Coordinates of C-alpha atoms in Angstrom, one line a residue:
Chain A
M1 CA 103.7 78.6 71.5
I2 CA 102.1 75.4 70.5
K3 CA 101.4 75.3 66.9
R4 CA 102.6 77.3 64.0
K5 CA 100.0 76.8 61.5
R6 CA 96.4 77.8 61.9
T7 CA 94.0 74.8 61.8
T8 CA 90.3 74.7 61.5
G9 CA 90.1 74.1 65.2
D10 CA 92.0 77.3 65.8
V11 CA 89.6 79.3 63.6
I12 CA 86.6 77.9 65.5
L13 CA 88.3 78.7 68.8
N14 CA 89.0 82.1 67.6
I15 CA 85.4 82.8 66.9
L16 CA 84.3 81.4 70.1
L17 CA 86.8 83.6 72.1
I18 CA 85.5 86.7 70.2
F19 CA 82.0 85.7 71.1
L20 CA 83.0 85.4 74.7
A21 CA 84.8 88.7 74.8
V22 CA 81.7 90.4 73.5
I23 CA 79.7 88.6 76.3
F24 CA 82.3 90.1 78.7
L25 CA 81.6 93.6 77.4
I26 CA 77.9 93.4 77.4
P27 CA 77.4 94.7 80.9
F28 CA 79.0 98.0 79.7
Y29 CA 76.7 98.2 76.7
F30 CA 73.8 98.2 79.3
V31 CA 75.4 101.0 81.3
I32 CA 76.0 103.1 78.3
V33 CA 72.6 102.8 76.5
N34 CA 70.6 103.1 79.7
S35 CA 72.5 106.3 80.7
F36 CA 70.7 108.1 78.0
K37 CA 67.0 106.9 78.7
T38 CA 64.2 108.1 80.7
M39 CA 63.0 105.9 83.6
G40 CA 60.1 104.8 81.4
E41 CA 62.4 103.7 78.6
I42 CA 64.5 101.7 80.9
T43 CA 61.6 99.8 82.3
A44 CA 60.0 99.2 79.0
N45 CA 63.2 97.8 77.2
N46 CA 66.6 98.2 78.6
A47 CA 68.5 96.3 75.8
A48 CA 67.3 98.8 73.1
L49 CA 69.2 101.8 71.9
P50 CA 68.0 105.0 73.4
A51 CA 65.2 106.9 71.5
G52 CA 67.2 110.1 71.7
L53 CA 70.2 111.4 73.7
Y54 CA 68.5 112.3 76.9
L55 CA 71.2 114.3 78.7
D56 CA 69.2 115.5 81.7
N57 CA 70.2 112.3 83.3
F58 CA 73.9 113.3 83.3
V59 CA 73.1 116.7 84.7
A60 CA 71.3 115.0 87.6
A61 CA 74.0 112.4 88.0
L62 CA 76.8 115.0 88.1
K63 CA 74.9 116.8 90.8
S64 CA 74.0 113.8 92.9
I65 CA 77.4 112.4 93.2
R66 CA 79.0 115.8 93.3
Y67 CA 81.2 114.6 90.5
G68 CA 83.8 117.2 90.5
E69 CA 84.5 117.1 94.2
S70 CA 84.5 113.2 94.5
L71 CA 86.7 112.9 91.5
R72 CA 89.1 115.4 92.9
N73 CA 89.1 113.6 96.2
T74 CA 89.8 110.3 94.6
L75 CA 92.6 111.7 92.6
L76 CA 94.2 113.5 95.4
I77 CA 94.2 110.3 97.5
T78 CA 95.6 108.2 94.5
V79 CA 98.4 110.7 93.6
F80 CA 99.6 111.5 97.1
S81 CA 99.4 108.1 98.4
N82 CA 101.6 106.9 95.5
L83 CA 104.0 109.8 96.0
G84 CA 104.1 108.9 99.8
W85 CA 105.2 105.3 99.4
I86 CA 107.5 106.2 96.6
I87 CA 109.4 108.6 98.9
V88 CA 109.4 106.5 102.0
A89 CA 109.5 102.7 100.9
P90 CA 112.3 102.6 98.5
M91 CA 114.7 104.5 100.8
G92 CA 113.9 101.9 103.5
A93 CA 114.3 99.1 101.2
Y94 CA 117.7 100.4 100.1
Y95 CA 118.9 100.6 103.7
I96 CA 117.7 97.2 104.5
S97 CA 119.3 95.5 101.5
R98 CA 122.6 97.3 101.9
V99 CA 123.1 97.3 105.7
E100 CA 122.8 93.7 106.2
N101 CA 122.8 93.4 109.9
K102 CA 120.5 91.2 112.1
L103 CA 118.3 94.2 113.0
C104 CA 117.5 94.8 109.2
K105 CA 117.0 91.1 108.4
A106 CA 114.5 90.9 111.4
L107 CA 112.8 94.0 110.1
F108 CA 112.5 92.6 106.7
A109 CA 111.1 89.4 107.9
L110 CA 108.5 91.2 110.0
I111 CA 107.6 93.5 107.1
I112 CA 107.1 90.5 104.8
A113 CA 105.0 88.6 107.4
S114 CA 102.7 91.5 107.8
M115 CA 101.8 91.2 104.1
S116 CA 99.4 88.4 104.7
I117 CA 97.2 90.4 107.1
P118 CA 94.5 92.0 105.2
F119 CA 93.0 95.5 106.1
Q120 CA 89.7 93.8 106.8
A121 CA 91.3 92.1 109.8
V122 CA 92.6 95.3 111.4
M123 CA 89.8 97.7 110.4
I124 CA 88.5 98.0 113.9
P125 CA 91.7 99.1 115.7
M126 CA 92.5 101.2 112.7
V127 CA 89.6 103.5 113.6
V128 CA 91.2 103.9 117.0
V129 CA 94.6 104.5 115.5
G130 CA 93.2 107.0 113.1
K131 CA 91.4 108.9 115.9
T132 CA 94.5 108.9 118.1
F133 CA 96.7 110.4 115.4
H134 CA 94.0 112.6 113.8
L135 CA 94.1 110.8 110.6
I136 CA 90.2 110.3 110.3
N137 CA 87.9 112.2 108.1
S138 CA 90.6 114.1 106.2
I139 CA 92.2 113.4 102.9
P140 CA 95.8 113.9 104.1
G141 CA 95.0 111.5 107.0
V142 CA 93.7 108.8 104.6
V143 CA 96.8 109.3 102.6
V144 CA 99.1 108.6 105.5
I145 CA 97.2 105.4 106.2
Y146 CA 97.4 104.2 102.6
V147 CA 101.2 104.9 102.6
G148 CA 101.5 102.8 105.7
L149 CA 99.5 100.0 104.3
A150 CA 101.5 100.2 101.0
I151 CA 104.9 99.9 102.6
P152 CA 105.2 96.0 102.9
F153 CA 104.5 95.1 99.3
A154 CA 106.6 98.1 98.0
V155 CA 109.5 97.2 100.2
F156 CA 109.3 93.6 99.2
M157 CA 109.4 94.5 95.5
C158 CA 112.1 97.2 95.9
C159 CA 114.4 94.8 97.7
G160 CA 113.9 92.4 94.9
S161 CA 114.9 95.0 92.3
L162 CA 117.9 96.2 94.4
R163 CA 119.5 92.7 94.0
Y164 CA 120.1 93.7 90.4
V165 CA 121.6 97.1 91.2
P166 CA 125.4 96.6 91.2
K167 CA 127.1 98.0 94.3
E168 CA 130.2 99.1 92.4
I169 CA 128.2 102.0 91.0
E170 CA 127.3 103.2 94.4
E171 CA 131.0 102.9 95.7
S172 CA 132.3 104.9 92.9
A173 CA 129.6 107.6 93.7
F174 CA 130.9 107.6 97.3
I175 CA 134.4 108.0 96.2
D176 CA 133.2 111.0 94.1
G177 CA 132.0 112.5 97.3
C178 CA 128.2 111.8 97.2
S179 CA 126.4 111.4 100.4
P180 CA 124.3 108.3 100.8
F181 CA 121.3 110.3 100.4
Q182 CA 122.5 111.8 97.2
T183 CA 123.7 108.4 95.9
F184 CA 120.4 106.8 96.4
W185 CA 118.3 109.4 94.7
K186 CA 120.7 110.2 91.8
I187 CA 122.0 106.8 91.1
V188 CA 120.1 103.9 92.7
F189 CA 116.5 105.2 92.5
P190 CA 116.5 105.7 88.7
L191 CA 117.7 102.2 88.4
M192 CA 114.7 100.9 90.2
Q193 CA 112.4 102.6 87.9
S194 CA 110.6 99.6 86.3
T195 CA 109.7 98.2 89.8
I196 CA 108.5 101.6 90.9
V197 CA 106.2 101.8 88.0
T198 CA 104.9 98.2 88.4
V199 CA 104.0 98.9 92.2
T200 CA 102.5 102.4 91.3
I201 CA 100.2 100.8 88.8
L202 CA 99.0 98.1 91.1
N203 CA 98.5 100.6 93.9
T204 CA 96.8 103.1 91.7
F205 CA 94.0 100.6 91.0
W206 CA 93.8 99.7 94.8
F207 CA 93.7 103.4 96.0
W208 CA 91.2 104.4 93.3
N209 CA 88.8 101.6 93.7
D210 CA 89.1 101.0 97.4
F211 CA 85.7 101.2 99.2
L212 CA 86.0 99.7 102.8
L213 CA 88.7 101.9 104.0
P214 CA 87.0 105.2 103.0
Q215 CA 83.7 103.9 104.2
I216 CA 85.2 103.6 107.6
L217 CA 87.6 106.5 107.8
L218 CA 86.1 109.1 105.6
Q219 CA 82.8 110.0 107.0
N220 CA 83.1 113.7 106.3
K221 CA 80.7 114.6 103.5
N222 CA 83.3 116.9 101.8
A223 CA 86.0 114.2 101.6
R224 CA 83.8 111.7 99.8
T225 CA 85.6 109.6 97.2
L226 CA 84.0 108.4 93.9
Q227 CA 83.1 105.0 95.4
L228 CA 81.5 106.6 98.6
A229 CA 79.5 108.9 96.4
I230 CA 78.2 105.9 94.3
Y231 CA 77.4 104.1 97.4
Q232 CA 75.2 106.9 98.7
L233 CA 73.0 106.6 95.6
F234 CA 71.9 103.3 96.7
G235 CA 70.9 104.5 100.1
E236 CA 67.1 104.9 99.1
N237 CA 64.7 102.2 98.8
V238 CA 63.7 102.9 95.2
Y239 CA 66.5 102.8 92.7
Q240 CA 66.5 105.7 90.3
W241 CA 68.2 103.8 87.5
N242 CA 68.1 106.8 85.2
I243 CA 70.3 108.7 87.4
I244 CA 72.3 105.8 88.8
M245 CA 73.3 104.5 85.3
P246 CA 75.0 107.8 84.1
A247 CA 76.6 108.1 87.5
L248 CA 78.2 104.7 87.2
L249 CA 79.4 105.6 83.7
L250 CA 80.9 108.7 85.0
A251 CA 82.6 106.9 87.9
I252 CA 84.1 104.3 85.6
L253 CA 85.2 106.5 82.8
P254 CA 88.6 108.0 84.2
I255 CA 89.9 104.5 85.3
V256 CA 88.9 102.9 82.0
I257 CA 90.5 105.6 80.1
F258 CA 93.6 105.2 82.2
F259 CA 93.6 101.5 81.5
I260 CA 93.2 102.0 77.7
V261 CA 96.0 104.5 77.4
M262 CA 98.4 102.6 79.6
Q263 CA 97.3 99.1 78.7
K264 CA 100.6 97.6 77.8
K265 CA 102.3 98.9 80.9
I266 CA 99.5 97.8 83.1
V267 CA 99.4 94.2 81.8
E268 CA 103.2 94.0 82.2
G269 CA 103.1 95.4 85.6
V270 CA 100.3 93.0 86.8
A271 CA 102.2 90.1 85.6
A272 CA 105.5 91.3 87.1
G273 CA 103.9 92.1 90.5
A274 CA 102.3 88.7 90.6
V275 CA 105.4 86.5 89.6
K276 CA 107.6 88.2 92.1
A277 CA 105.1 88.3 94.9
Chain B
M1 CA 126.7 103.2 103.1
I2 CA 128.4 102.2 106.3
S3 CA 130.8 104.9 107.4
K4 CA 133.5 104.9 109.9
S5 CA 131.9 107.4 112.0
K6 CA 129.2 106.0 114.4
K7 CA 127.3 109.3 114.5
K8 CA 127.0 109.3 110.7
N9 CA 125.6 105.8 110.7
V10 CA 122.9 106.6 113.2
W11 CA 122.0 109.7 111.1
N12 CA 121.8 107.6 107.9
A13 CA 119.6 105.0 109.6
L14 CA 117.2 107.8 110.7
I15 CA 117.0 109.3 107.3
F16 CA 116.5 106.1 105.4
L17 CA 114.7 103.9 107.8
G18 CA 113.0 106.4 110.1
P19 CA 109.9 107.4 108.1
M20 CA 109.3 104.0 106.9
I21 CA 109.5 102.4 110.3
L22 CA 107.3 105.0 111.9
L23 CA 104.6 104.5 109.4
F24 CA 104.9 100.7 109.5
V25 CA 104.7 100.6 113.2
I26 CA 101.7 102.9 113.6
I27 CA 99.6 101.7 110.6
K28 CA 100.6 97.9 110.4
I29 CA 101.8 96.8 113.8
L30 CA 99.9 98.9 116.3
P31 CA 96.4 98.0 114.9
L32 CA 97.4 94.4 115.2
I33 CA 98.4 94.6 118.8
L34 CA 95.3 96.8 119.6
G35 CA 93.1 94.4 117.8
A36 CA 94.4 91.4 119.7
M37 CA 93.9 93.4 122.9
Y38 CA 90.2 94.5 122.1
S39 CA 89.3 90.9 121.4
F40 CA 89.4 90.2 125.2
T41 CA 87.4 93.2 126.0
N42 CA 83.8 94.2 126.0
W43 CA 84.5 97.6 124.3
N44 CA 81.5 99.2 122.4
G45 CA 83.6 101.6 120.4
I46 CA 82.0 104.7 121.9
S47 CA 82.7 104.7 125.6
S48 CA 86.2 105.3 126.8
D49 CA 86.3 102.5 129.3
Y50 CA 85.9 98.8 129.0
D51 CA 86.5 95.6 130.9
F52 CA 88.7 92.7 130.1
I53 CA 86.5 89.7 129.9
G54 CA 88.7 86.9 129.1
I55 CA 87.8 84.7 126.2
Q56 CA 84.1 85.5 126.5
N57 CA 84.0 87.1 123.0
Y58 CA 85.5 84.0 121.5
I59 CA 82.8 81.8 123.2
T60 CA 80.0 84.2 122.2
M61 CA 81.3 84.2 118.6
F62 CA 80.9 80.4 118.2
Q63 CA 77.5 80.4 119.9
D64 CA 76.2 82.9 117.4
S65 CA 74.4 81.1 114.5
Q66 CA 75.0 84.0 112.2
T67 CA 78.8 83.6 112.6
W68 CA 78.5 80.0 111.4
T69 CA 76.2 81.0 108.5
S70 CA 78.9 83.6 107.5
I71 CA 81.8 81.1 107.9
K72 CA 80.0 78.5 105.8
F73 CA 79.1 81.0 103.1
T74 CA 82.7 82.4 103.1
L75 CA 84.4 78.8 103.0
L76 CA 82.1 77.5 100.3
Y77 CA 82.6 80.6 98.4
V78 CA 86.3 80.5 98.6
I79 CA 86.3 76.9 97.4
V80 CA 84.0 77.4 94.4
R81 CA 85.5 80.6 93.4
V82 CA 89.1 79.6 93.5
V83 CA 88.5 76.4 91.6
L84 CA 86.4 78.0 88.9
I85 CA 88.5 81.1 88.3
N86 CA 91.8 79.1 88.2
V87 CA 90.4 76.5 85.7
L88 CA 88.8 79.1 83.5
G89 CA 91.7 81.4 83.8
F90 CA 94.2 78.9 82.9
F91 CA 92.1 77.6 80.0
L92 CA 91.7 81.1 78.8
A93 CA 95.3 81.9 79.0
Y94 CA 96.1 78.6 77.2
C95 CA 93.8 79.5 74.3
L96 CA 95.1 83.0 74.1
C97 CA 98.7 81.8 73.7
K98 CA 97.8 80.3 70.4
K99 CA 98.1 82.2 67.1
L100 CA 94.8 84.0 67.0
K101 CA 93.3 87.1 65.3
G102 CA 92.7 90.0 67.5
V103 CA 94.6 88.7 70.6
N104 CA 95.1 92.2 72.0
F105 CA 91.3 93.0 71.7
L106 CA 90.6 89.7 73.4
R107 CA 93.0 90.2 76.2
A108 CA 91.8 93.8 76.8
S109 CA 88.1 92.7 76.8
F110 CA 88.8 90.0 79.3
Y111 CA 90.8 92.3 81.5
I112 CA 88.8 95.4 81.5
P113 CA 86.3 94.5 84.3
N114 CA 89.3 94.2 86.6
V115 CA 90.2 97.8 86.5
I116 CA 86.9 98.8 88.0
G117 CA 86.2 98.5 91.7
G118 CA 84.0 95.7 93.0
L119 CA 81.5 98.2 94.5
I120 CA 80.6 99.7 91.0
L121 CA 80.7 96.3 89.2
G122 CA 78.3 95.0 91.8
F123 CA 75.9 97.8 91.1
I124 CA 76.1 97.3 87.4
W125 CA 75.2 93.7 87.8
K126 CA 72.5 94.5 90.2
F127 CA 70.8 96.3 87.3
I128 CA 71.4 93.4 84.9
F129 CA 70.1 90.9 87.5
L130 CA 67.1 93.0 88.6
Q131 CA 66.2 94.8 85.4
T132 CA 67.7 93.0 82.4
F133 CA 67.2 89.4 83.3
P134 CA 63.4 89.6 83.9
Q135 CA 63.1 91.4 80.4
I136 CA 65.2 88.7 78.8
A137 CA 63.1 86.0 80.5
E138 CA 59.9 87.7 79.2
A139 CA 61.2 87.9 75.7
T140 CA 62.7 84.5 75.4
G141 CA 61.0 82.4 78.0
I142 CA 64.3 80.9 79.1
K143 CA 64.1 79.7 82.8
F144 CA 67.5 80.8 83.8
F145 CA 66.7 84.4 83.4
A146 CA 63.4 84.0 85.2
L147 CA 64.9 82.8 88.5
S148 CA 64.6 85.1 91.3
W149 CA 68.2 86.4 91.0
L150 CA 69.8 87.7 94.3
G151 CA 66.4 86.9 95.9
T152 CA 67.2 83.4 97.3
E153 CA 70.2 82.0 99.2
A154 CA 71.4 80.0 96.1
T155 CA 70.9 82.8 93.4
A156 CA 72.7 85.2 95.8
F157 CA 75.6 82.9 96.0
W158 CA 75.9 82.1 92.4
G159 CA 75.2 85.6 91.4
T160 CA 78.1 86.8 93.4
I161 CA 80.3 84.1 92.0
I162 CA 79.4 85.0 88.4
V163 CA 80.3 88.8 89.0
D164 CA 83.4 87.9 90.8
I165 CA 84.6 85.7 88.0
W166 CA 83.6 88.3 85.4
Q167 CA 85.7 90.8 87.4
N168 CA 88.9 88.7 88.2
L169 CA 89.1 86.2 85.3
G170 CA 91.3 88.8 83.4
Y171 CA 93.6 89.1 86.3
M172 CA 94.2 85.4 86.5
M173 CA 94.6 85.2 82.7
V174 CA 97.3 87.8 82.6
I175 CA 99.4 85.9 85.3
Y176 CA 98.8 82.5 83.6
I177 CA 99.8 84.0 80.2
A178 CA 103.0 85.2 81.7
G179 CA 103.7 81.9 83.2
L180 CA 102.9 80.0 79.8
M181 CA 105.0 82.5 77.8
A182 CA 108.0 81.7 80.0
V183 CA 107.9 78.0 79.0
S184 CA 110.3 77.3 76.3
R185 CA 108.8 76.0 73.0
D186 CA 111.4 73.3 72.9
Y187 CA 109.7 71.2 75.5
M188 CA 106.5 71.3 73.6
E189 CA 108.2 70.5 70.3
A190 CA 110.2 67.6 71.9
A191 CA 107.0 66.2 73.3
S192 CA 105.2 66.3 70.0
I193 CA 108.1 64.8 68.3
D194 CA 107.9 61.9 70.8
G195 CA 104.3 61.4 69.7
A196 CA 102.5 63.1 72.6
N197 CA 99.1 64.5 71.7
S198 CA 98.1 68.0 73.0
F199 CA 96.3 66.8 76.0
Q200 CA 99.2 64.7 77.1
T201 CA 101.5 67.7 76.4
L202 CA 99.4 69.8 78.5
R203 CA 99.0 67.4 81.4
H204 CA 102.6 66.0 81.6
I205 CA 104.7 68.9 80.2
L206 CA 102.9 72.3 80.4
I207 CA 101.2 72.0 83.8
P208 CA 104.2 70.9 85.7
L209 CA 106.3 73.7 84.1
V210 CA 103.8 76.5 85.0
M211 CA 103.4 75.1 88.5
P212 CA 105.0 78.3 90.0
A213 CA 102.3 80.4 88.3
I214 CA 99.6 78.1 89.6
T215 CA 100.9 78.2 93.0
Q216 CA 100.8 82.0 92.9
C217 CA 97.4 82.2 91.3
L218 CA 95.9 79.9 93.8
F219 CA 97.4 81.8 96.7
M220 CA 96.1 85.1 95.4
S221 CA 92.7 84.0 94.4
T222 CA 92.2 82.3 97.8
L223 CA 93.3 85.6 99.6
N224 CA 91.0 87.6 97.4
A225 CA 88.1 85.3 97.8
F226 CA 88.5 85.6 101.6
K227 CA 88.6 89.4 101.4
I228 CA 85.5 89.9 99.4
Y229 CA 83.6 93.0 100.6
D230 CA 82.8 95.7 98.1
L231 CA 81.0 93.3 95.7
N232 CA 79.2 91.7 98.6
V233 CA 77.9 95.1 99.7
S234 CA 76.7 96.3 96.4
L235 CA 75.4 93.2 94.9
T236 CA 73.4 91.5 97.7
G237 CA 74.2 93.4 100.7
G238 CA 74.5 90.1 102.4
G239 CA 70.8 89.4 101.7
P240 CA 68.4 87.6 101.7
Y241 CA 68.3 87.5 105.4
R242 CA 72.0 87.7 105.8
T243 CA 72.5 84.4 104.1
S244 CA 75.2 85.7 101.7
E245 CA 77.0 87.7 104.3
A246 CA 80.8 87.0 103.8
F247 CA 83.1 87.2 106.7
T248 CA 84.4 90.8 106.2
M249 CA 80.7 92.0 106.1
N250 CA 80.1 90.0 109.3
I251 CA 82.9 91.7 111.1
Y252 CA 81.9 95.1 109.8
N253 CA 78.2 94.6 111.0
T254 CA 79.3 93.3 114.3
A255 CA 81.7 96.1 114.9
F256 CA 80.1 99.1 113.3
T257 CA 76.4 98.2 113.2
S258 CA 75.8 96.4 116.4
R259 CA 78.7 98.3 118.1
Q260 CA 80.3 95.2 119.5
M261 CA 83.9 96.1 118.9
G262 CA 85.3 93.5 121.2
L263 CA 83.3 90.7 119.5
G264 CA 84.3 92.1 116.1
A265 CA 88.0 92.2 117.1
A266 CA 87.7 88.5 118.1
K267 CA 86.2 87.7 114.7
S268 CA 89.0 89.4 113.1
I269 CA 91.5 87.3 114.9
L270 CA 89.7 84.3 113.7
F271 CA 89.6 85.7 110.2
I272 CA 93.4 86.1 110.2
L273 CA 93.8 82.6 111.5
M274 CA 91.7 81.1 108.8
I275 CA 93.5 83.0 106.1
V276 CA 96.9 82.2 107.3
V277 CA 96.3 78.5 107.9
I278 CA 94.4 77.8 104.7
T279 CA 96.9 79.7 102.3
E280 CA 99.9 78.2 104.3
V281 CA 98.5 74.6 103.6
Q282 CA 97.7 75.4 100.1
V283 CA 101.1 76.9 99.1
N284 CA 102.9 74.0 100.8
L285 CA 100.8 71.5 98.8
T286 CA 101.4 73.1 95.4
R287 CA 105.0 74.1 96.1
R288 CA 105.8 70.3 96.3
K289 CA 104.5 69.9 92.7
E290 CA 106.9 72.5 91.3
V291 CA 109.6 71.2 89.1
Q292 CA 113.0 72.8 88.5
M293 CA 114.3 73.2 85.0

């Protein structure tokens, strides 16, 4: 963007940045090496490489966070919450942006205004709403709440992308005898694909990593998410780092793999989501 | 979409809008109304009856010194965090737009903490502050590592800032890179032909042109700074002696630990007001600086 030739300054900057990037990754080094150590090894020297691959830690960690179960719960919440808003929000956005009456405009304004109210500020009444509608302590219930919370941003993004969908295509679909419902799902929805992907990526990180909402609404032991399971590990006064470290490693592994595989799409999505918001 | 038959129109509205409006009203609007209502009651969260006590909660809230400690912590935190993360994020993005070796590796390394939740990152850093830093201090004698990390008001504050920046710098970087990439090379070249040095180009050409990205980043980093909770819980737990308790944790403790739902609801309303007022002012200030090309 700025200069075409590499100068000495650029080379030094390059080295500095690589150094900085390595510093950024060091915390993960500590998580990995200490996952394979005994408690004695950790307290003696936690920067050193492990003496051997001590795998008992992982066995204990898998059990203490009930990995299979909490991973499954987290996955279920993430997948179904995403499916939920994908079914509900784009249809609503389509109606709002095509039927441009006063009611739709008011609804859109209300939805956008609600975006600036964080969950933190409504968590108390959310418990009441959750109890009233039987959404508490169950995975499907939490999914319903996430879908509701995801609506404003999704509608906002979908309305933005619908501006670029030409109405002529829809009109010719009507003439060919498609119902509005068919036209939407067969013609319009596929054209909104890139926005749907962007919002899905952003929401995936939110649903996967969220802690406050499950902490309040999922107190049932069998519905624990990964975040809740990790939180329980720190309930005792003495931290068993030799179990905590492999547990942390197991907890971050799925989402880090997701990032590495989808890296390009994720970075594009984050940038697109931010510029439009 | 609009058909001549009225019956069909109602039917379409029901199919397309119905599910969305239903969820939006129940999950977004209803809690807001209920929250505003509870803020005028003495409800404890358990019993089914409560009394309306006027603005008593709002008075109690400001009489409680812990509320003030929390507000001060949160506001100071927001200011320091927003300034640091935007300056560093912009600078990092600026560097990464140059022709460098290993740009993809660099970007991925800076971004990766962002894909992990604050709760887990806080616990990772708890290990580093409590286990690794003392060992480094012992081995090197550097005073910085020998500080009582997370044990005092100041180290709890700065410890949280460090981890937060480590987590979110990559996010800011990505948005700033997108902003910088959108600026045409022509402007830079024209400026350098006119004899501007790289600082002048940055100050008078580049920054005004990426102002929309700056507005966006300032807005989002402010909002996220106010919302801090997961990291707060895992890193310091609000300690020592509730001196690093950010406002969300204060609301949580009021409502769910002390069982003062009404008071918690009043604090939530204050929380919304703080966020809306501050972000509104900020966006208005930076929007004015944006230029049209």
